[in-house]
Amino acid sequence: MAGTLLALISLAVVAYLAVQGIEAEPEMDQRSYEHGYHAFAGSYVVTDEERAADEARCEELWGAFPSDELAGLKKDDWVAGCADYIERKDSRF
């Protein structure tokens, strides 16, 4: 009986934590991601086949845009969108 009760309580705690999103990733800013995803305006870009190298390339590109074009955008989400485009992944949105 005690073992069953402990199992039910454990299950309830795990379910509660899942609902609360303890391990969930922070929400991505859609506007920033999409601006990064479309940074190359549909051009073909050769991938480096390593995510870190593609992200580094996108971070360099981020610095090349005039600051007024990047106003209000989140750099990490913009870089993620840019790298996804380079790797030919479908947009997350």
PDB file of C-alpha atoms in Angstrom:
ATOM      1  CA  MET A   1       0.000   0.000   0.000  1.00  0.00           C
ATOM      2  CA  ALA A   2       2.762   2.436   0.925  1.00  0.00           C
ATOM      3  CA  GLY A   3       4.646   1.608  -2.272  1.00  0.00           C
ATOM      4  CA  THR A   4       1.576   2.275  -4.398  1.00  0.00           C
ATOM      5  CA  LEU A   5       0.952   5.576  -2.624  1.00  0.00           C
ATOM      6  CA  LEU A   6       4.576   6.621  -3.116  1.00  0.00           C
ATOM      7  CA  ALA A   7       4.372   5.730  -6.823  1.00  0.00           C
ATOM      8  CA  LEU A   8       1.178   7.771  -7.253  1.00  0.00           C
ATOM      9  CA  ILE A   9       2.687  10.770  -5.474  1.00  0.00           C
ATOM     10  CA  SER A  10       5.842  10.518  -7.607  1.00  0.00           C
ATOM     11  CA  LEU A  11       3.751  10.344 -10.766  1.00  0.00           C
ATOM     12  CA  ALA A  12       1.744  13.374  -9.660  1.00  0.00           C
ATOM     13  CA  VAL A  13       4.927  15.367  -8.992  1.00  0.00           C
ATOM     14  CA  VAL A  14       6.380  14.470 -12.400  1.00  0.00           C
ATOM     15  CA  ALA A  15       3.125  15.426 -14.118  1.00  0.00           C
ATOM     16  CA  TYR A  16       3.005  18.731 -12.240  1.00  0.00           C
ATOM     17  CA  LEU A  17       6.584  19.587 -13.212  1.00  0.00           C
ATOM     18  CA  ALA A  18       5.870  18.724 -16.838  1.00  0.00           C
ATOM     19  CA  VAL A  19       2.831  20.986 -16.867  1.00  0.00           C
ATOM     20  CA  GLN A  20       4.785  23.821 -15.274  1.00  0.00           C
ATOM     21  CA  GLY A  21       7.494  23.485 -17.913  1.00  0.00           C
ATOM     22  CA  ILE A  22      10.440  23.243 -15.545  1.00  0.00           C
ATOM     23  CA  GLU A  23      12.641  21.795 -18.305  1.00  0.00           C
ATOM     24  CA  ALA A  24      10.996  23.672 -21.172  1.00  0.00           C
ATOM     25  CA  GLU A  25      13.044  25.822 -23.496  1.00  0.00           C
ATOM     26  CA  PRO A  26      12.295  29.518 -23.358  1.00  0.00           C
ATOM     27  CA  GLU A  27       9.921  30.642 -26.054  1.00  0.00           C
ATOM     28  CA  MET A  28      11.546  31.767 -29.265  1.00  0.00           C
ATOM     29  CA  ASP A  29      10.723  35.210 -30.604  1.00  0.00           C
ATOM     30  CA  GLN A  30       9.016  34.509 -33.926  1.00  0.00           C
ATOM     31  CA  ARG A  31       9.738  37.916 -35.448  1.00  0.00           C
ATOM     32  CA  SER A  32      13.477  37.684 -34.699  1.00  0.00           C
ATOM     33  CA  TYR A  33      13.684  34.097 -35.941  1.00  0.00           C
ATOM     34  CA  GLU A  34      11.902  34.892 -39.208  1.00  0.00           C
ATOM     35  CA  HIS A  35      14.099  37.923 -39.887  1.00  0.00           C
ATOM     36  CA  GLY A  36      17.152  35.706 -39.449  1.00  0.00           C
ATOM     37  CA  TYR A  37      15.643  32.940 -41.548  1.00  0.00           C
ATOM     38  CA  HIS A  38      15.086  35.375 -44.418  1.00  0.00           C
ATOM     39  CA  ALA A  39      18.397  37.236 -44.038  1.00  0.00           C
ATOM     40  CA  PHE A  40      19.750  35.743 -47.258  1.00  0.00           C
ATOM     41  CA  ALA A  41      16.591  36.645 -49.188  1.00  0.00           C
ATOM     42  CA  GLY A  42      16.251  33.173 -50.666  1.00  0.00           C
ATOM     43  CA  SER A  43      19.833  32.953 -51.927  1.00  0.00           C
ATOM     44  CA  TYR A  44      21.623  29.625 -51.993  1.00  0.00           C
ATOM     45  CA  VAL A  45      24.166  29.430 -49.184  1.00  0.00           C
ATOM     46  CA  VAL A  46      26.738  26.672 -48.776  1.00  0.00           C
ATOM     47  CA  THR A  47      26.556  25.056 -45.353  1.00  0.00           C
ATOM     48  CA  ASP A  48      29.625  24.250 -43.301  1.00  0.00           C
ATOM     49  CA  GLU A  49      27.848  21.112 -42.036  1.00  0.00           C
ATOM     50  CA  GLU A  50      28.650  22.109 -38.466  1.00  0.00           C
ATOM     51  CA  ARG A  51      26.001  24.059 -36.601  1.00  0.00           C
ATOM     52  CA  ALA A  52      28.565  26.076 -34.637  1.00  0.00           C
ATOM     53  CA  ALA A  53      30.276  27.267 -37.835  1.00  0.00           C
ATOM     54  CA  ASP A  54      26.943  28.233 -39.402  1.00  0.00           C
ATOM     55  CA  GLU A  55      25.934  30.116 -36.259  1.00  0.00           C
ATOM     56  CA  ALA A  56      29.303  31.928 -36.227  1.00  0.00           C
ATOM     57  CA  ARG A  57      28.722  32.983 -39.834  1.00  0.00           C
ATOM     58  CA  CYS A  58      25.275  34.273 -38.902  1.00  0.00           C
ATOM     59  CA  GLU A  59      26.659  36.201 -35.921  1.00  0.00           C
ATOM     60  CA  GLU A  60      29.091  37.933 -38.286  1.00  0.00           C
ATOM     61  CA  LEU A  61      26.201  38.719 -40.615  1.00  0.00           C
ATOM     62  CA  TRP A  62      24.186  40.122 -37.676  1.00  0.00           C
ATOM     63  CA  GLY A  63      26.935  42.698 -37.147  1.00  0.00           C
ATOM     64  CA  ALA A  64      26.875  43.686 -40.823  1.00  0.00           C
ATOM     65  CA  PHE A  65      23.259  44.897 -40.774  1.00  0.00           C
ATOM     66  CA  PRO A  66      22.528  48.520 -39.844  1.00  0.00           C
ATOM     67  CA  SER A  67      21.385  48.718 -36.235  1.00  0.00           C
ATOM     68  CA  ASP A  68      18.012  50.238 -37.177  1.00  0.00           C
ATOM     69  CA  GLU A  69      17.151  47.063 -39.136  1.00  0.00           C
ATOM     70  CA  LEU A  70      17.840  44.955 -36.045  1.00  0.00           C
ATOM     71  CA  ALA A  71      16.003  47.151 -33.556  1.00  0.00           C
ATOM     72  CA  GLY A  72      13.749  45.085 -31.323  1.00  0.00           C
ATOM     73  CA  LEU A  73      15.095  41.744 -32.547  1.00  0.00           C
ATOM     74  CA  LYS A  74      16.652  39.124 -30.277  1.00  0.00           C
ATOM     75  CA  LYS A  75      20.100  38.183 -31.532  1.00  0.00           C
ATOM     76  CA  ASP A  76      20.011  34.523 -30.393  1.00  0.00           C
ATOM     77  CA  ASP A  77      16.674  33.880 -32.105  1.00  0.00           C
ATOM     78  CA  TRP A  78      17.792  35.738 -35.248  1.00  0.00           C
ATOM     79  CA  VAL A  79      20.981  33.636 -35.390  1.00  0.00           C
ATOM     80  CA  ALA A  80      18.955  30.427 -34.911  1.00  0.00           C
ATOM     81  CA  GLY A  81      16.734  31.353 -37.854  1.00  0.00           C
ATOM     82  CA  CYS A  82      19.707  32.262 -40.003  1.00  0.00           C
ATOM     83  CA  ALA A  83      21.517  28.987 -39.197  1.00  0.00           C
ATOM     84  CA  ASP A  84      18.359  26.959 -39.858  1.00  0.00           C
ATOM     85  CA  TYR A  85      18.124  28.569 -43.303  1.00  0.00           C
ATOM     86  CA  ILE A  86      21.761  27.790 -44.093  1.00  0.00           C
ATOM     87  CA  GLU A  87      21.183  24.176 -43.042  1.00  0.00           C
ATOM     88  CA  ARG A  88      18.058  24.049 -45.227  1.00  0.00           C
ATOM     89  CA  LYS A  89      15.784  23.275 -42.314  1.00  0.00           C
ATOM     90  CA  ASP A  90      12.141  24.180 -42.512  1.00  0.00           C
ATOM     91  CA  SER A  91      11.197  27.297 -40.599  1.00  0.00           C
ATOM     92  CA  ARG A  92      10.045  26.584 -37.063  1.00  0.00           C
ATOM     93  CA  PHE A  93       7.004  28.778 -37.586  1.00  0.00           C
TER      94      PHE A  93
END
